[in-house]
XYZ file of C-alpha atoms in Angstrom:
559
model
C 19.781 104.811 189.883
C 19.996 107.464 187.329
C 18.602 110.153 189.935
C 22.193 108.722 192.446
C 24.400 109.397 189.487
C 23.069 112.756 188.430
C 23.487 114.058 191.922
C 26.527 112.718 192.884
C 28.018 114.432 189.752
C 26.960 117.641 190.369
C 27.526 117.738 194.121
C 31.175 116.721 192.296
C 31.135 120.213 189.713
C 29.718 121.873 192.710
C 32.444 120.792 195.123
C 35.015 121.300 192.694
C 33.687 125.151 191.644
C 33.631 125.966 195.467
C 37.201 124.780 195.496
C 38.553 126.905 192.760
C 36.326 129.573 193.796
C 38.135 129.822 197.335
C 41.513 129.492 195.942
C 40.711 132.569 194.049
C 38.751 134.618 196.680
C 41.409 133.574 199.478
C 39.615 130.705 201.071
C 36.730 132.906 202.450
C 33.309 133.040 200.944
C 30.004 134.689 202.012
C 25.908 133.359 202.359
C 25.408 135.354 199.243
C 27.781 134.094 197.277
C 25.770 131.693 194.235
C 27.524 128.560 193.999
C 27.235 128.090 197.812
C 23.718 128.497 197.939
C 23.394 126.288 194.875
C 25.936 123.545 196.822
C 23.425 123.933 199.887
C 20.567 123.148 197.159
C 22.059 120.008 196.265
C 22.990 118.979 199.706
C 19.123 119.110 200.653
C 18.339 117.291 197.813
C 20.897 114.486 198.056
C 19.280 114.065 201.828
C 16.036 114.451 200.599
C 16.632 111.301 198.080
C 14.758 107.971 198.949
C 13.576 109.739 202.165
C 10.353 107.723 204.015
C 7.384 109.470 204.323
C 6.700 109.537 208.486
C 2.523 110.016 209.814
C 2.116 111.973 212.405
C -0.443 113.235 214.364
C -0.232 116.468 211.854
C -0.279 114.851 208.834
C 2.459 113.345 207.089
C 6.072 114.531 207.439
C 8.760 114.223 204.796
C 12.001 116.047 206.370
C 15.560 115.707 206.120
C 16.584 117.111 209.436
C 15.236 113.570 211.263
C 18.409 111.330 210.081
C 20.593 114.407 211.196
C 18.934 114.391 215.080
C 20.750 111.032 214.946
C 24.339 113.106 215.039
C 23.555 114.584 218.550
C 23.197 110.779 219.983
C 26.321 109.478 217.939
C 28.698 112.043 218.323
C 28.682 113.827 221.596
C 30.917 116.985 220.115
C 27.713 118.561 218.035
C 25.604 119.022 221.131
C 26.608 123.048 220.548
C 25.807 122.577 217.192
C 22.030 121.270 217.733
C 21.843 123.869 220.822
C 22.511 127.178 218.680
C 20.260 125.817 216.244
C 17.439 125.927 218.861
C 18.478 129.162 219.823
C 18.159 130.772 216.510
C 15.287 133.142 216.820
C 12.022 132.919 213.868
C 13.448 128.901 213.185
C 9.765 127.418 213.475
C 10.000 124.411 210.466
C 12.025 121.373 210.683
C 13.440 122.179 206.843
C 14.870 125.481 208.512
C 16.424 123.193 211.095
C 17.759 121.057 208.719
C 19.313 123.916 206.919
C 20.632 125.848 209.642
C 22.521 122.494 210.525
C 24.134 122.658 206.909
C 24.686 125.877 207.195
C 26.438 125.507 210.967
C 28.427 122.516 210.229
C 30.145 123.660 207.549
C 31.324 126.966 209.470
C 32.592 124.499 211.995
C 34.431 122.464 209.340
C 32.611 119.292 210.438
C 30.316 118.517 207.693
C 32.256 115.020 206.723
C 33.184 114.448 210.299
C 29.090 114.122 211.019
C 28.018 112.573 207.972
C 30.273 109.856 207.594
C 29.446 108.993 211.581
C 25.704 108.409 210.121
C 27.080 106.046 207.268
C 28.676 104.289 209.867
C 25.155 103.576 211.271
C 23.610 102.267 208.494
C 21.335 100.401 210.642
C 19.949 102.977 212.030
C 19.350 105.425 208.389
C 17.246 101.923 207.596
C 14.760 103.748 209.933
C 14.382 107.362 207.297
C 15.807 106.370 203.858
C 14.465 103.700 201.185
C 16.950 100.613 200.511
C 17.802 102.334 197.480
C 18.421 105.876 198.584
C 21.674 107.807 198.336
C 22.827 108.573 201.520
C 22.217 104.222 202.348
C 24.136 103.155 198.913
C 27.995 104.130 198.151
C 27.070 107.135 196.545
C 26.610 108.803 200.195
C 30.610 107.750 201.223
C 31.522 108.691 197.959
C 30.048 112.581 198.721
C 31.119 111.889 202.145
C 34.873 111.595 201.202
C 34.613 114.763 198.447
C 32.872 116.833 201.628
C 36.654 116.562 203.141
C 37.932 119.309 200.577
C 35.505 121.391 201.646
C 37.428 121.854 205.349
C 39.951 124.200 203.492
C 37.079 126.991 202.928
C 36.228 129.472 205.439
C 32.495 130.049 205.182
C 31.220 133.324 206.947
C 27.280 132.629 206.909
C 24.336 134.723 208.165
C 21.668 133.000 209.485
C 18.293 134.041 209.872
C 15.114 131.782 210.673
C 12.748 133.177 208.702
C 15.039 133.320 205.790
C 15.840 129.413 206.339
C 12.059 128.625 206.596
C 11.109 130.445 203.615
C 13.920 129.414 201.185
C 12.945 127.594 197.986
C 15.530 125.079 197.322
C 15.834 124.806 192.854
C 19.260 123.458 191.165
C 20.456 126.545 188.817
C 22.522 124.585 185.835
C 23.923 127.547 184.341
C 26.863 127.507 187.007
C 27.780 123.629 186.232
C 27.371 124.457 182.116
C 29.767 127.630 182.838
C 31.846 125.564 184.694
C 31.970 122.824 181.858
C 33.509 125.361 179.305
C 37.137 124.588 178.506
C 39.469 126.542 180.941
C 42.951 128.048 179.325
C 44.296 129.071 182.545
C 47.065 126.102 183.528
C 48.099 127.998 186.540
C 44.682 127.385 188.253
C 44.542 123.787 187.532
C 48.215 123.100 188.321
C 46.922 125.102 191.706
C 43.456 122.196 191.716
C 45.623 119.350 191.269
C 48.293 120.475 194.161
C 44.708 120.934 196.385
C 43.544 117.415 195.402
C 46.870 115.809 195.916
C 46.581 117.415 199.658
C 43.393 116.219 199.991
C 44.209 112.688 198.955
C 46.836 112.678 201.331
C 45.009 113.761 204.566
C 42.381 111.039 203.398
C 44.994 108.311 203.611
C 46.229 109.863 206.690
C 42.574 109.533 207.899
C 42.000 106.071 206.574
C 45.094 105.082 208.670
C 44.471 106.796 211.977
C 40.625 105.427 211.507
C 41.845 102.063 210.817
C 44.200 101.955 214.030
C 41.424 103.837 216.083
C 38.916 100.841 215.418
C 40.887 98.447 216.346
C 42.324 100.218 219.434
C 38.032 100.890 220.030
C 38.175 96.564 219.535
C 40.176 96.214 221.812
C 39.128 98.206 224.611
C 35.561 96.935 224.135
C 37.280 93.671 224.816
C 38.910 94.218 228.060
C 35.594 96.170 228.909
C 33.866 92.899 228.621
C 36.524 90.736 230.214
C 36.594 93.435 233.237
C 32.380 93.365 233.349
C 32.855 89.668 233.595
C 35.329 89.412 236.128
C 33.094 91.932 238.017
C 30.339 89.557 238.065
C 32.536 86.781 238.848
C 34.073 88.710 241.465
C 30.355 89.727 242.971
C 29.239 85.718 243.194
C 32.168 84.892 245.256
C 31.299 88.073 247.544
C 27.793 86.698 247.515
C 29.481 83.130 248.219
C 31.454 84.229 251.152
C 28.346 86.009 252.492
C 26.258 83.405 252.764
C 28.983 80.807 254.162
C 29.869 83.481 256.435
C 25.839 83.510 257.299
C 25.828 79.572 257.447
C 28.754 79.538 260.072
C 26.836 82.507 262.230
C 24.286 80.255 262.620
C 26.181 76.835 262.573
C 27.777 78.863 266.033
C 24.371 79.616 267.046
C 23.293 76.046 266.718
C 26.215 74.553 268.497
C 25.546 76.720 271.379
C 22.086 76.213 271.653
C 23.083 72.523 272.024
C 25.989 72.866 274.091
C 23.705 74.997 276.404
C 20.867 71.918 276.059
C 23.848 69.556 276.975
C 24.942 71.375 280.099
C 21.063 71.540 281.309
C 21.039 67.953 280.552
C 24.254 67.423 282.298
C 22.667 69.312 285.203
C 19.562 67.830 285.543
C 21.748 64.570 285.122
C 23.886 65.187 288.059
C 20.661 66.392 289.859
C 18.743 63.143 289.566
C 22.102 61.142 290.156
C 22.147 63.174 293.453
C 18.217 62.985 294.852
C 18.568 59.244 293.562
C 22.118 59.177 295.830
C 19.873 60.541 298.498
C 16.764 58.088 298.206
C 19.720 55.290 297.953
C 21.181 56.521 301.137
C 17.818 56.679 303.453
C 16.519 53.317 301.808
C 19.998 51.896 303.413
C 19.312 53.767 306.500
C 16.079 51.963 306.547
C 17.417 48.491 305.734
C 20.344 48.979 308.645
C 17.362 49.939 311.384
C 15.630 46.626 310.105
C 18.998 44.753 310.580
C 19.188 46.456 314.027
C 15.871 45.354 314.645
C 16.578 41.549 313.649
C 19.938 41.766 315.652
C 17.335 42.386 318.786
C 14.502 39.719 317.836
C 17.884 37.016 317.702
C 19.312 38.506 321.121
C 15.752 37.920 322.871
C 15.197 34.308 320.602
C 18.831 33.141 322.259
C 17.459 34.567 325.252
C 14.278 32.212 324.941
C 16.060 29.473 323.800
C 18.770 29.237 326.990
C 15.350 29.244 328.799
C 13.650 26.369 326.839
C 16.547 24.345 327.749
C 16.476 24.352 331.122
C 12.472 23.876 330.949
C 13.802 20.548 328.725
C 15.624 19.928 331.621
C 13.417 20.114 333.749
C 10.798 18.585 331.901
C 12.619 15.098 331.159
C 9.199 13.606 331.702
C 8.377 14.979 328.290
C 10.558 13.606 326.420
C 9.357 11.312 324.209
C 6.501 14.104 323.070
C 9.544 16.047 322.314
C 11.126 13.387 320.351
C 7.922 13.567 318.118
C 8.035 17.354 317.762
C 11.772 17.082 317.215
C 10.946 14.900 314.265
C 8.512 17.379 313.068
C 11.161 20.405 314.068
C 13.878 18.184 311.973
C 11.163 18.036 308.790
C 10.370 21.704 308.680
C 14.462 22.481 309.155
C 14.994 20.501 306.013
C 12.584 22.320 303.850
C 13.719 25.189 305.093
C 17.482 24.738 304.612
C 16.104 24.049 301.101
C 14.487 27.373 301.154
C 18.180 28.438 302.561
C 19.487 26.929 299.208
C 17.254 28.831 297.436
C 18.090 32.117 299.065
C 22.030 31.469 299.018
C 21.541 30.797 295.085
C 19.807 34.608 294.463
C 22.331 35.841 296.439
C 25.113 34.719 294.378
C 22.964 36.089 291.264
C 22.227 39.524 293.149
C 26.498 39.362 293.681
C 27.087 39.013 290.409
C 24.496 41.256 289.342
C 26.269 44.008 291.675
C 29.658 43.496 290.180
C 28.352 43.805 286.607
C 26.880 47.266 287.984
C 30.106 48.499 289.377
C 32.286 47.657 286.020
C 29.789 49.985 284.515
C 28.850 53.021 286.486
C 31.844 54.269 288.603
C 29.773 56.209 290.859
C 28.233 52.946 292.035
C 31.258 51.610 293.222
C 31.451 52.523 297.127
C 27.695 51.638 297.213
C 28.336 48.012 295.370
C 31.390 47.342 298.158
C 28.912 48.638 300.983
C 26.241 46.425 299.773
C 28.481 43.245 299.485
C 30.122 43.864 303.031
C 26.538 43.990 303.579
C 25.879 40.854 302.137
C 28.297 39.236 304.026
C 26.750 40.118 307.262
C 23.723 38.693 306.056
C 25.650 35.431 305.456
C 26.428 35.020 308.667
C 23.194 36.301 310.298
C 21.475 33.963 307.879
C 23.984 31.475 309.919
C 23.671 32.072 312.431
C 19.891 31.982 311.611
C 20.051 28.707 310.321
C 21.274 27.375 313.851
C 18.399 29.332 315.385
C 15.710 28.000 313.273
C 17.034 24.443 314.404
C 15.079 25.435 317.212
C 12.509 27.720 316.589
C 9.644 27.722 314.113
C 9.164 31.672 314.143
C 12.214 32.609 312.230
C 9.985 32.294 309.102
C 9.535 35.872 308.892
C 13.074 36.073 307.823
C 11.330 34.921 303.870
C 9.916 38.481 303.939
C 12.171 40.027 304.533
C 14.406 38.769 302.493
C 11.743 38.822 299.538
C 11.569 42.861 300.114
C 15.423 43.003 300.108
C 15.062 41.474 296.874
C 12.760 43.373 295.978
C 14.472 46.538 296.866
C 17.943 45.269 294.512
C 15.598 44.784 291.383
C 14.391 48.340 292.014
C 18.200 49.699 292.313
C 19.109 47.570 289.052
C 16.082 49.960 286.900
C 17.540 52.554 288.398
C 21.412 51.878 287.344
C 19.544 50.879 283.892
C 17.977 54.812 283.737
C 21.349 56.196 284.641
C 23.399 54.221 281.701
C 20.614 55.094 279.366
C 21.624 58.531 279.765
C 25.314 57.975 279.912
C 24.736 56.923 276.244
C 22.306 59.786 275.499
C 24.999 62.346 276.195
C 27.782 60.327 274.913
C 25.546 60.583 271.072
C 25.332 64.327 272.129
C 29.556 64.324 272.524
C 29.362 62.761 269.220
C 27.222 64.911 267.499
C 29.062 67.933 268.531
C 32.313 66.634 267.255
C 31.079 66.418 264.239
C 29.466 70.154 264.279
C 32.978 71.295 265.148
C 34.388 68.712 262.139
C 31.871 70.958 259.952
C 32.660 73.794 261.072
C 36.896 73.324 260.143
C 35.853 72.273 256.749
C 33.856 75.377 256.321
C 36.771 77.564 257.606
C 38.388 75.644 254.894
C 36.391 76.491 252.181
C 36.391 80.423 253.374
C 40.229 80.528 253.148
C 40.565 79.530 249.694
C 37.600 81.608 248.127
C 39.565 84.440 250.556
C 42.468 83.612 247.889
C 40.510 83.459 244.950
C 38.927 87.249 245.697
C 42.555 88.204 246.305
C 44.094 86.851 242.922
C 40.986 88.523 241.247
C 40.911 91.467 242.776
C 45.394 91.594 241.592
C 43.807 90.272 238.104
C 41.741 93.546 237.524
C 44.415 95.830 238.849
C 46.768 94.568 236.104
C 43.643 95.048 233.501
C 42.824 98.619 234.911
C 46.325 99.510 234.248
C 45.981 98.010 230.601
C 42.877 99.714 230.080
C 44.323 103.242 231.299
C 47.328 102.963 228.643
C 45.329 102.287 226.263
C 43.204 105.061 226.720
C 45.960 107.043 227.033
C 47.275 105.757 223.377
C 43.970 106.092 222.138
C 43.593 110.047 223.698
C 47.095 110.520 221.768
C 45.835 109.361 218.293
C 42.487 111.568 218.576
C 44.526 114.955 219.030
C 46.777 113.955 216.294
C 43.674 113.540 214.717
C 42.650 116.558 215.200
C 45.820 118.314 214.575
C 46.191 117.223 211.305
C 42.169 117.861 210.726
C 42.551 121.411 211.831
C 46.235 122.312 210.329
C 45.942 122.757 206.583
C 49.630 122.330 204.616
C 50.823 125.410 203.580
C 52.394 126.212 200.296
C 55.529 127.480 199.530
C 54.644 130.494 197.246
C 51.971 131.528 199.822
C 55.378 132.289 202.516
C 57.580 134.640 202.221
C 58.964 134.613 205.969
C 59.172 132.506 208.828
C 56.493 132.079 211.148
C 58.356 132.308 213.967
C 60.810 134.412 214.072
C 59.329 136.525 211.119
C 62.518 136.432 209.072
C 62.086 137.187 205.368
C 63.281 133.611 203.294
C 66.032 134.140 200.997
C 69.154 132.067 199.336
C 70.603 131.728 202.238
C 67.125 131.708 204.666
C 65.814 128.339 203.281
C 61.959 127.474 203.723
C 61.059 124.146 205.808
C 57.823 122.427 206.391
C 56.414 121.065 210.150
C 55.173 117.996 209.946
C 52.876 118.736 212.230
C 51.215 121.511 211.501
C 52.065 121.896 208.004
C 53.544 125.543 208.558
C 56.854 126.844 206.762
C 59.478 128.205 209.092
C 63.459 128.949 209.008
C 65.989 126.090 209.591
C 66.901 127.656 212.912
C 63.214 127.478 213.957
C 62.621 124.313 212.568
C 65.446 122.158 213.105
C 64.418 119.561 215.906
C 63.103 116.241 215.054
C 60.142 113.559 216.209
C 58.515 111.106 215.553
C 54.992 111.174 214.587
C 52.115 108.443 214.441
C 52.019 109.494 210.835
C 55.623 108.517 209.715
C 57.471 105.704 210.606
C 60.845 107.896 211.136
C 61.873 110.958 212.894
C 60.716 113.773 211.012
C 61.405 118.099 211.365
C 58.866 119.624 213.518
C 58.726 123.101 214.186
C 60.074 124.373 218.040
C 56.714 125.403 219.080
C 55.245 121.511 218.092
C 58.246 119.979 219.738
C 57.582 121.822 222.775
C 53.785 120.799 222.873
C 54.699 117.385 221.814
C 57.698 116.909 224.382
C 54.925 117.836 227.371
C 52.383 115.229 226.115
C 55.096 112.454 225.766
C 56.218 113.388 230.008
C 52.425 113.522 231.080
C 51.786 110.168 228.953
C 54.915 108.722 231.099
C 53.549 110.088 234.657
């Protein structure tokens, strides 16, 4: 604790002697000037403080220029710093490294600008300093913020490698006890305390802009995120559509594959309807030659009876014999009109079995009406058969035939079966289809609205893509004033004796003016527009050559 305190005081008297000493040498000072070698001393020192002791392969390694490698990664603007470092010729040791960074960063004005960015990132100085070490506690921002006064010097170093290597870093006191002696000249502290006051005001100006730049930085992280989300988001639904777009390819696929099974089946339908049409047509063919044939057998029977009568005639003698066999003749008639019975009673059933056939298949139809005008004929053949078997015992055979015509109508009603069995097998195949195509609408459906969806997303991160470019724009705008007022130094009015601009000596008349902006002094001719600056709430005088530079960033901004 005590070890903090005595280094941050005399990194203070060293500070403020490096001050006083530019004021008086004209802000310009040289590597062999003493109290900047002795404030390079104390800088290594103040790094060195509660630094961890790292093994390597070497041995073990205790140097300050591993926090300051961090720099390179956190602030992209020192990579020229690090790269003329490694360009110095005879730089072999990483103390000489760590040196020639001091030495570079101050030439550049930057020294602050790169420390305070590894204060910011305390997390990562956990890694090199102690918990209790300087540059960790609040003694490091403290050194951090005096380091700002320091961007008013002009420091024209030589370095060398070896030199840097070699150099034996011990705190001379005899500067800071000089230093301490009571000082009767007011005109150099009045000229401290105008510096300080300066000082103190670009800090506040750099609190502010800081402030506003972290929580522009806030913000834009934000909408990052947001944007990286609705990316992803927007990627599922691509993904989404993809696949339903993949399901429907092969939803098409599979409702052609079974419209093409349907047609085949169709086909093959229609071609079994057709060689069944065909069998249908020669099994008639067959049954009309057999009715042809019976037509013939009754022709010759009527033939035989006419001739049986006139042997009855003849053969009266015989009569009574007869009598007895017409008994017998009468007997087997009975039975067989029974048998008639019979027959006309599975003919009604075979009728009704054909109209039940031709209310169901319609292609069945002509053949049902052909069959029953068929029928029909039989009824009257089997009349006319009747009145033959009266007479004659050989009409028996008519049974068999009959049985095969019987036969033949149960083998046509499995067959109409067969045919309705398929009717209803593609009928479920209409069904199913309809319900593919139902599918297929709903899916068509679902593509439309995620279609929607991608579109109102897709507006969603146009709108934040134009946020995000304004605000990088604002944010663009705030560094350069940054860096304006970082760079320009406020100029005092005893150090001007004519206008910058038009080079016009200042008198009475020939007021001096200050830009707000750069902190120069010109005339009031050259300095008499007005802006407004991030800085001050109201317009303020700017000099022509700002308002000029400042007019052209406020037009690009707009376009």
């Amino acid at each position: 604790m005590d070890e903090r305190a005595n280094l941050m005081n005399m990194m203070k008297l060293s500070i403020k002697v490096l001050i006083q000493s530019a004021l008086n040498l004209g802000r310009s000072l040289d590597s062999e000037y003493p109290p900047l070698q002795q404030f390079f001393v104390l800088m290594e020192h103040c790094l060195k403080h509660g630094l961890k002791v790292k093994k390597t392969f070497m041995g073990y390694n205790k140097s300050f220029f591993g926090p300051l490698e961090l720099v390179e990664k956190l602030s992209p603007e020192s990579s020229d710093l690090f790269a003329n470092i490694k360009n110095l010729p005879g730089l072999k040791t990483a103390v000489g490294k760590g040196r020639a960074w001091l030495h570079l960063a101050l030439m550049q004005k930057k020294l602050a600008d790169y420390l305070q960015v590894l204060i910011d990132h305390k997390d990562l100085l956990s890694e090199f300093y102690e918990h209790d070490a300087l540059m960790v506690e609040e003694e490091g921002a403290v050194i951090v913020g005096l380091l700002v006064g320091l961007n008013m010097i002009d420091a024209n170093l030589c370095l060398k490698g070896e030199d840097l290597d070699s150099q034996v870093g011990v705190i001379d006191f005899s500067f800071y006890l000089k230093d301490m002696q009571p000082n009767d000249n007011d005109k150099q502290a009045d000229e401290i305390v105008a510096v300080l006051d300066q000082k103190h005001y670009v800090e506040e100006i750099n609190r502010h802009l800081s402030c506003t730049v972290g929580d522009l930085q806030a913000k834009v992280d934000s909408l990052e995120k947001t944007n990286s989300k609705l990316n992803e988001e927007l990627i599922a639904v691509k993904d989404r559509i993809i696949s339903l777009q993949e399901e429907h390819n092969q939803l098409l696929k599979e409702s052609e594959l079974v419209r093409k099974k349907s047609e085949r089946c169709v086909e093959t339908n229609i071609q079994d309807t057709k060689v069944e049409l065909e069998t249908y047509k020669q099994s008639r063919q067959g049954l009309d030659e057999m009715y042809n044939e019976i037509w013939k057998q009754l022709r010759a029977e009527k033939q035989a009876r006419m001739e049986l009568e006139k042997e009855l005639e003849l053969q009266v003698g015989m009569k009574t014999e007869m009598e007895v066999a017409m008994k017998l003749l009468e007997k087997d008639i009975h039975e067989k009109q029974d048998n008639l019975v019979v027959l006309r009673k599975q003919l009604d059933d075979v009728k009704a079995i054909n109209l039940q056939m031709c209310q169901k298949v319609i292609d069945a139809e002509t053949a049902s009406h052909k069959k029953n005008e068929i029928v029909t004929l039989l009824q009257e053949k089997s009349g006319q058969m009747i009145s033959a078997a009266k007479e004659m015992e050989e009409s028996v055979d008519l049974e068999q035939d009959l049985k095969f015509k019987k036969e033949n109508q149960n083998n046509l009603h499995g067959e109409l079966q067969k045919e309705k069995d398929t009717v209803n097998c593609l009928r479920n195949q209409l069904k199913q289809v309809s319900n593919v195509q139902k599918d297929f609408e709903k899916l068509q459906l679902e593509k439309r609205q995620l279609q929607r969806l991608c579109e109102e997303q897709e507006q969603a991160l146009q709108e934040m893509g134009q946020h995000l470019s304004q605000s990088k724009m604002k944010m663009e705008d705030i560094k350069e004033v940054n860096k304006a007022l970082k760079g320009h130094s406020w100029l005092k009015d005893d150090e001007a004796t004519e206008c910058k601009q038009c080079n016009k000596e200042f008198s009475i008349s020939r007021r001096k003016h200050h830009c707000r902006n750069c902190g120069d002094i010109f005339c009031n001719t050259c300095s008499s527009n007005e802006l407004s600056l991030p800085s001050y709430p109201k317009p303020v005088r700017v000099c022509d050559t700002c308002h000029n530079l400042l007019l052209q960033r406020c037009s690009s901004n707009s376009s």
